[in-house]
mmCIF file of C-alpha atoms in Angstrom:
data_model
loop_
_atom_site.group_PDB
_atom_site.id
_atom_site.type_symbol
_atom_site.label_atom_id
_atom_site.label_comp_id
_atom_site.label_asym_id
_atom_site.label_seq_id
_atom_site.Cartn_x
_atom_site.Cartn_y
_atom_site.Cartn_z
ATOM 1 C CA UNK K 30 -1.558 -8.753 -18.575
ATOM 2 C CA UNK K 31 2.153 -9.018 -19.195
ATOM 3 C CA UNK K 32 4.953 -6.670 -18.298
ATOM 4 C CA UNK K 33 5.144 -5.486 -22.048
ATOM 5 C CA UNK K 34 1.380 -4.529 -22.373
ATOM 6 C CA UNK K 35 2.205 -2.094 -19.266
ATOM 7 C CA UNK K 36 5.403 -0.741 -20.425
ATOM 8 C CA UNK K 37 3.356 0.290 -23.152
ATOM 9 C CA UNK K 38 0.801 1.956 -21.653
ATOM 10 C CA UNK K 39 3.074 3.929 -19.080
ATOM 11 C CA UNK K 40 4.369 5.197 -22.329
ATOM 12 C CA UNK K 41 1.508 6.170 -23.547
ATOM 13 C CA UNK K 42 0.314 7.480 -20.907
ATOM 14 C CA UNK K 43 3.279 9.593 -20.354
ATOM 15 C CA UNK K 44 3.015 10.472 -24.055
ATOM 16 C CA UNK K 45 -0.239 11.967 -23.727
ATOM 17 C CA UNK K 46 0.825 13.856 -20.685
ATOM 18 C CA UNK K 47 3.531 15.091 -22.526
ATOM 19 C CA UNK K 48 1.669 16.285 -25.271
ATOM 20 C CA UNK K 49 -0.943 18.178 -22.863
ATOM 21 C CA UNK K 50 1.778 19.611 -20.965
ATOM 22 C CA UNK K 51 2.323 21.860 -24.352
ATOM 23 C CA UNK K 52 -0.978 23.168 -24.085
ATOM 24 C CA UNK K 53 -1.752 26.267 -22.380
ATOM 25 C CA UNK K 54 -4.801 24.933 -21.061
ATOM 26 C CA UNK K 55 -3.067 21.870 -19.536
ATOM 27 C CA UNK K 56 0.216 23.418 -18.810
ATOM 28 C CA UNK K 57 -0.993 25.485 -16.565
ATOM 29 C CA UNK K 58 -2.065 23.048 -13.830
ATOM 30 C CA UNK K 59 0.677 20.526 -14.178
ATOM 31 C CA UNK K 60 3.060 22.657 -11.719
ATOM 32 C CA UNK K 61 0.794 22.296 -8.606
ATOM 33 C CA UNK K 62 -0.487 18.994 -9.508
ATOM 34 C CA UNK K 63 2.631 17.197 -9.898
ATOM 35 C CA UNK K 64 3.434 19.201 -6.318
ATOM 36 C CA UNK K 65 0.654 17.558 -5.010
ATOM 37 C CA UNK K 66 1.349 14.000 -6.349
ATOM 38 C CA UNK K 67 5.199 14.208 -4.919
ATOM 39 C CA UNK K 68 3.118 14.515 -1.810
ATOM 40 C CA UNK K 69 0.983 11.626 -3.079
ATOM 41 C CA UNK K 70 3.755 9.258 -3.403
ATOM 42 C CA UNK K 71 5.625 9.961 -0.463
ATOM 43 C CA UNK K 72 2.022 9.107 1.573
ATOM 44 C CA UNK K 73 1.723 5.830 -0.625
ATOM 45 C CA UNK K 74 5.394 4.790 0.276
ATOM 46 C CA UNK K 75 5.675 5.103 3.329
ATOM 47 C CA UNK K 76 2.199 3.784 3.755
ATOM 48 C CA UNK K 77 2.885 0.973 2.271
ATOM 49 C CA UNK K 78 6.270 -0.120 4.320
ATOM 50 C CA UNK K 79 4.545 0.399 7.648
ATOM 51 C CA UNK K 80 1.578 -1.569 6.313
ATOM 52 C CA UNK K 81 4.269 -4.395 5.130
ATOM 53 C CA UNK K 82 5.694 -4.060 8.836
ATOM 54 C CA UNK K 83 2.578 -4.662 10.396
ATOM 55 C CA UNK K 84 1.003 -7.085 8.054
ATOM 56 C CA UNK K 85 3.717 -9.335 8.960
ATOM 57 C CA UNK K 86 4.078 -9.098 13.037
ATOM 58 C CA UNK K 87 0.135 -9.639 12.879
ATOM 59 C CA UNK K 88 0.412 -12.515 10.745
ATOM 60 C CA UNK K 89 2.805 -14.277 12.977
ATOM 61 C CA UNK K 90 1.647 -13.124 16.196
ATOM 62 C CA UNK K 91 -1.410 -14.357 15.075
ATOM 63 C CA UNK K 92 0.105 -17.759 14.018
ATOM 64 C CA UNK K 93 2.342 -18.283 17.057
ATOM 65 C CA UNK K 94 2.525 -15.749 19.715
ATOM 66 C CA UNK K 95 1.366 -16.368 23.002
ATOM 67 C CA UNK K 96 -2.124 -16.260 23.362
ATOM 68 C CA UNK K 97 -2.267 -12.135 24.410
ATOM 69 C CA UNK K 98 -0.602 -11.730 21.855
ATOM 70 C CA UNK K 99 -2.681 -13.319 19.487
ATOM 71 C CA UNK K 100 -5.642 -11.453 20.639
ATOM 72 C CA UNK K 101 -4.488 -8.037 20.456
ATOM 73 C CA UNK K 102 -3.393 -9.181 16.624
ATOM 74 C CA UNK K 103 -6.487 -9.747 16.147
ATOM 75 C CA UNK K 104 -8.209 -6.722 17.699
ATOM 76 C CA UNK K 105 -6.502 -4.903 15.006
ATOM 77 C CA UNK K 106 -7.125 -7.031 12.274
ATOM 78 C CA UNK K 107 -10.620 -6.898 13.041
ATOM 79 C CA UNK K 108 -11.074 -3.139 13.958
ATOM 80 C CA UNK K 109 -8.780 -1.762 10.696
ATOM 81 C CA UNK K 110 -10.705 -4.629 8.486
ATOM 82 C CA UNK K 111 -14.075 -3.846 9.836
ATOM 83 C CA UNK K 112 -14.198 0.200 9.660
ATOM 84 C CA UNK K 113 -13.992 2.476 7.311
ATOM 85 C CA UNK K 114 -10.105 4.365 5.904
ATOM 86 C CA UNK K 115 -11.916 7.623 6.486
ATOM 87 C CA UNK K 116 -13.265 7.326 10.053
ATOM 88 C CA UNK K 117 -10.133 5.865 10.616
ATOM 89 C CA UNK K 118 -8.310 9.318 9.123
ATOM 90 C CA UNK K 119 -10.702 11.622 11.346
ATOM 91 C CA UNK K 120 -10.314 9.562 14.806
ATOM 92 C CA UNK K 121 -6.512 10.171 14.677
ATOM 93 C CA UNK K 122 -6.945 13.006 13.465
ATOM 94 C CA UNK K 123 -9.521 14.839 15.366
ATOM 95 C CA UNK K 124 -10.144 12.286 18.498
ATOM 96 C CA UNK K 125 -6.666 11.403 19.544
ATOM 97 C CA UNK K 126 -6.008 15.108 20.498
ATOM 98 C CA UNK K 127 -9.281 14.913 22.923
ATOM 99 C CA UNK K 128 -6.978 12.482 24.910
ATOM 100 C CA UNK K 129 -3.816 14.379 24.626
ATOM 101 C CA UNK K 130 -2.376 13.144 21.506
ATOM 102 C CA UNK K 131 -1.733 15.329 18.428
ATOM 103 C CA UNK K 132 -0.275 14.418 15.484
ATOM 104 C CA UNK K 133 0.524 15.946 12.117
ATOM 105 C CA UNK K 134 -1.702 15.792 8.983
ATOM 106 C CA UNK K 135 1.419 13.861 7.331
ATOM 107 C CA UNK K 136 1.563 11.117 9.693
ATOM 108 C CA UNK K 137 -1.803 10.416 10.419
ATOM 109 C CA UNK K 138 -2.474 9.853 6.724
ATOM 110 C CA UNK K 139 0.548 7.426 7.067
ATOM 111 C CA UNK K 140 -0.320 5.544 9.932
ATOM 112 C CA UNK K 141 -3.935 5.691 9.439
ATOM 113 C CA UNK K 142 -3.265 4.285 5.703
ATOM 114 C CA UNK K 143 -0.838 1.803 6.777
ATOM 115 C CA UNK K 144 -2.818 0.262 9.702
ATOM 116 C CA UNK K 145 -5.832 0.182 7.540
ATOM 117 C CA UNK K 146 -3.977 -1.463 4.696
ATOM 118 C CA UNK K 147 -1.330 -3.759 7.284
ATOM 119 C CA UNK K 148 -4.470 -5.026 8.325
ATOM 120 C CA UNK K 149 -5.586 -6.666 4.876
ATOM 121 C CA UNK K 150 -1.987 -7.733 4.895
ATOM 122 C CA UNK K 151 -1.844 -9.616 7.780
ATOM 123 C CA UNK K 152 -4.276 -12.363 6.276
ATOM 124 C CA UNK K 153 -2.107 -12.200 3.086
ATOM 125 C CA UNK K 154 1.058 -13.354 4.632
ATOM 126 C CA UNK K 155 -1.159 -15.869 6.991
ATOM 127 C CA UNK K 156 -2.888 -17.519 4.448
ATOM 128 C CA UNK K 157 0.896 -17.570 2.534
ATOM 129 C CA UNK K 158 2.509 -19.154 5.377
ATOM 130 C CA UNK K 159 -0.414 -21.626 5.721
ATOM 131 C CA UNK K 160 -0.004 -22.611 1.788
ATOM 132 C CA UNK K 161 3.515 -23.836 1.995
ATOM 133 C CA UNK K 162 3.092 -27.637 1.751
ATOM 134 C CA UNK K 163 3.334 -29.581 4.958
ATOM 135 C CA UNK K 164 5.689 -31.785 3.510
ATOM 136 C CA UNK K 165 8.565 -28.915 3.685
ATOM 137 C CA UNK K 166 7.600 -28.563 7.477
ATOM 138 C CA UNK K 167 7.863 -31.986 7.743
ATOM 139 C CA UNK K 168 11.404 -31.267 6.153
ATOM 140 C CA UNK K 169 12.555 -28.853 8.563
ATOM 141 C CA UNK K 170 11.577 -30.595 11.632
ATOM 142 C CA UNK K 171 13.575 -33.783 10.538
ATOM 143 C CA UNK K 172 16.597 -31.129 10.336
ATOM 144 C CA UNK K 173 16.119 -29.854 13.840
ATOM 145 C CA UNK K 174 15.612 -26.711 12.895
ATOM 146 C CA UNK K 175 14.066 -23.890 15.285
ATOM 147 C CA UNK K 176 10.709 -22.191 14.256
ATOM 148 C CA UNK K 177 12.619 -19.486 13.811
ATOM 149 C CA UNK K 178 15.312 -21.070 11.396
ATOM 150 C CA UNK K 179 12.393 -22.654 9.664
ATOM 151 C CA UNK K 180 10.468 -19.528 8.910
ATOM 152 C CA UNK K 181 13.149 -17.517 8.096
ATOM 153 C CA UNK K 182 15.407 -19.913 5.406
ATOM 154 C CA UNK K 183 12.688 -22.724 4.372
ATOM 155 C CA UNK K 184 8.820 -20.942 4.777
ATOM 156 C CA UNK K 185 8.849 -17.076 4.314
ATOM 157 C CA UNK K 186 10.833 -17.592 0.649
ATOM 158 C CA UNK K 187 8.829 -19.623 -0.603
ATOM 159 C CA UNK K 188 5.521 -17.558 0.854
ATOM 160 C CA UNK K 189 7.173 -14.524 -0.066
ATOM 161 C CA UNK K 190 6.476 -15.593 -4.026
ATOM 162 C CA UNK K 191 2.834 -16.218 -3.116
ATOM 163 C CA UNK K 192 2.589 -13.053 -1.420
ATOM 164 C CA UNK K 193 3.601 -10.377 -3.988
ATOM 165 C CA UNK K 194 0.381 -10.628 -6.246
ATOM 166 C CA UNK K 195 -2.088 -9.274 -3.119
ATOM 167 C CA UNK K 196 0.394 -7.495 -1.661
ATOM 168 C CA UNK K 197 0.886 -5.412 -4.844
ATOM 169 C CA UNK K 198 -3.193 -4.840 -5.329
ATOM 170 C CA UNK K 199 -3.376 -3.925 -2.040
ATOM 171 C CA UNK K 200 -0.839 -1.347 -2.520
ATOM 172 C CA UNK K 201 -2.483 0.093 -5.355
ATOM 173 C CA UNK K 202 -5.703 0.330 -3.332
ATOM 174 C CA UNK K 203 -3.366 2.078 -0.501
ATOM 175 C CA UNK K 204 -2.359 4.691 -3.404
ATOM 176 C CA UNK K 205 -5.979 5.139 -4.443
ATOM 177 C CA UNK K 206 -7.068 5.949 -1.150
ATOM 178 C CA UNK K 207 -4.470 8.769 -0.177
ATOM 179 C CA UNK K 208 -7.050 10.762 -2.071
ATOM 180 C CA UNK K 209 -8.916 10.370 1.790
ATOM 181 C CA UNK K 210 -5.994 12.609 3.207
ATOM 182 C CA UNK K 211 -7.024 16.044 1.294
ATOM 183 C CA UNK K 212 -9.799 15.784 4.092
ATOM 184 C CA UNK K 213 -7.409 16.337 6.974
ATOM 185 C CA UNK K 214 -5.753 19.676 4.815
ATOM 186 C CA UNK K 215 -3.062 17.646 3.169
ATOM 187 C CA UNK K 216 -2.029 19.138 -0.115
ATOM 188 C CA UNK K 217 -2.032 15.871 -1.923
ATOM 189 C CA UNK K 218 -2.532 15.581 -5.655
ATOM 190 C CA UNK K 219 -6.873 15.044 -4.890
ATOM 191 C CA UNK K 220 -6.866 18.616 -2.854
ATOM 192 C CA UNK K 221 -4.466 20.129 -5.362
ATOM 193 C CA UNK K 222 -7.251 19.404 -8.361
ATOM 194 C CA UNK K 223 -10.137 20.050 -6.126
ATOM 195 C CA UNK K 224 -8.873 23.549 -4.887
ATOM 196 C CA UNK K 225 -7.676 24.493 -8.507
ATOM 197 C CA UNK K 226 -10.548 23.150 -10.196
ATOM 198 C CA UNK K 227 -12.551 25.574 -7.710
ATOM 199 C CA UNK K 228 -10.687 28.677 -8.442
ATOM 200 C CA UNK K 229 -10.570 28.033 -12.236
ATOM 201 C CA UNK K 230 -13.611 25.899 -13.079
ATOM 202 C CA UNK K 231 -11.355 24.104 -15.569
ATOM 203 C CA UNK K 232 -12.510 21.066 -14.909
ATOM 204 C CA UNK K 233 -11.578 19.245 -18.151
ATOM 205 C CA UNK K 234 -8.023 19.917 -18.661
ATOM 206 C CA UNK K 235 -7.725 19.362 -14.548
ATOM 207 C CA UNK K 236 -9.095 15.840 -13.929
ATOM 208 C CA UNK K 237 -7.923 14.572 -17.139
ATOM 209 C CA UNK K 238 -4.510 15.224 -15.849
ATOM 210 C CA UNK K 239 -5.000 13.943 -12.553
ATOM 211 C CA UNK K 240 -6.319 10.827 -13.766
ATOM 212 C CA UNK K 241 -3.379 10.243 -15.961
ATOM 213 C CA UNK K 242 -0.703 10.820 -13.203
ATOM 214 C CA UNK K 243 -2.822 8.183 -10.855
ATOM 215 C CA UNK K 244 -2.707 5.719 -13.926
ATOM 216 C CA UNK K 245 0.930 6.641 -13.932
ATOM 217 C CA UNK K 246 1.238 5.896 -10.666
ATOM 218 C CA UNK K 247 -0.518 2.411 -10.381
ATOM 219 C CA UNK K 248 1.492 1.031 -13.627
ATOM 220 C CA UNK K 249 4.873 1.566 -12.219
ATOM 221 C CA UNK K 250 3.953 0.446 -8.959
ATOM 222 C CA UNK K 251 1.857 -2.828 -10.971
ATOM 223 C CA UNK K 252 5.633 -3.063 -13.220
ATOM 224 C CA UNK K 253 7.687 -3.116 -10.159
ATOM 225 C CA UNK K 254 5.995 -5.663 -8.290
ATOM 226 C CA UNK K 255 5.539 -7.767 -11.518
ATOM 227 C CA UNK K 256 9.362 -7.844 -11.731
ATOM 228 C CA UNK K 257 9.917 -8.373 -8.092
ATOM 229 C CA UNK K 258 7.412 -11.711 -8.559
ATOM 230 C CA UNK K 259 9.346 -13.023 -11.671
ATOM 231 C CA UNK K 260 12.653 -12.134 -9.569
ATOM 232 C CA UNK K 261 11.549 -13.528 -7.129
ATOM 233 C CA UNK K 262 9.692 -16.947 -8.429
ATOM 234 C CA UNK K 263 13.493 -17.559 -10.715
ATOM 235 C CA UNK K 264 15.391 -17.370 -6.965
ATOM 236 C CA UNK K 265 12.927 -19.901 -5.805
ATOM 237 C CA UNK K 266 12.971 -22.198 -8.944
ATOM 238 C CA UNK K 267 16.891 -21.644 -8.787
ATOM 239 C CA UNK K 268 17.089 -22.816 -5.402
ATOM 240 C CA UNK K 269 14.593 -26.313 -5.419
ATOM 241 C CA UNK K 270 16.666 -27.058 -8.820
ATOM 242 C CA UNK K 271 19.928 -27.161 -6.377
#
């Protein structure tokens, strides 16, 4: 789907939030809802840049740290792959303070959300740095350059273009699933319908809008990474071409 097509549904998406907000019925609800999806986004953000973090460091400890190193990489990979978002929410949540360790609602849904997500990432940016072609290795060697220098100015560009795609569905699923965090008494945009849909039993008017703002939500995020890929791709293209 190109760029256009989802331009033109954000519009119309907005559109037809517009036009509900002028209902009584609707205009009621949008207040605390988009009070819980500021909440939403901030989650989803600074989910996703911890998740980014870690992805990475796990890819490349995994790649060519020491062997301890490698193995605790992949304990996590493993253990955030290979159990649920939710348990993961509740053990920080409710077992960490058992051992001491408390932290707020806010950043367990943050950490819990990027770990889980980081951890998906992780193979992402492997499998990117593994799909360069040898030959450019090959290239970099002949120049003397450090694993370091060759990462960093020859491999990670030209992964970085193959990484964008996953990295931007798994970002949407990271936005999807900060729904989980209304569970651990987080006034995100899922408790804010679920506790007004309770006290009202408008359940029409609420969901409808909630669904729009998370379709809102997953276009701009689905636009922005679409022009970070074609930005991105151009600066490669521009830079074999010289």
């Amino acid at each position: 789907m190109g760029i256009g097509t989802l331009v033109a549904m954000l519009a119309i998406a907005l559109a037809v939030i517009g036009i509900l907000a002028t209902q009584a019925s609707y205009s009621l609800f949008l207040p605390g809802l988009l009070q819980g999806a500021t909440l939403t986004i901030e989650i989803a953000i600074l989910g996703s840049l911890l998740a980014v973090v870690m992805g990475v460091l796990a890819a490349l400890a995994r790649l060519y740290g020491p062997a301890p190193l490698r193995w605790l990489a992949t304990v996590y990979v493993e253990i955030f792959r290979g159990t649920s978002a939710l348990v993961q929410l509740f053990w920080l949540f409710f077992v960490l303070p058992q051992f001491g360790v408390t932290l707020n609602a806010f950043l367990v849904a943050v950490v819990a959300l990027g770990l889980n997500v980081g951890a998906y990432g992780s193979e992402v940016v492997r499998g990117a740095i593994l799909s360069v072609a040898r030959g450019q290795w090959e290239a970099c060697t002949a120049l003397n350059m450090s694993r370091a220098q060759m990462l960093r100015r020859v491999i990670l560009p030209q992964a970085f273009v193959a990484m964008i795609p996953p990295w931007g569905n798994l970002f949407i699923e990271l936005l999807k699933s900060t729904s989980l965090v209304s569970l651990i008494t987080l006034s995100d945009l899922a408790f804010k319908a679920q506790q007004m849909n309770q006290n009202t039993f408008k359940t029409i008017p609420i969901f409808t809008l909630v669904l729009l703002m998370y379709l809102v939500m997953s276009l701009v995020l689905t636009i922005g990474m679409r022009l970070l890929e074609r930005r991105a791709s151009a600066g490669l293209a521009r830079g074999k071409a010289a």
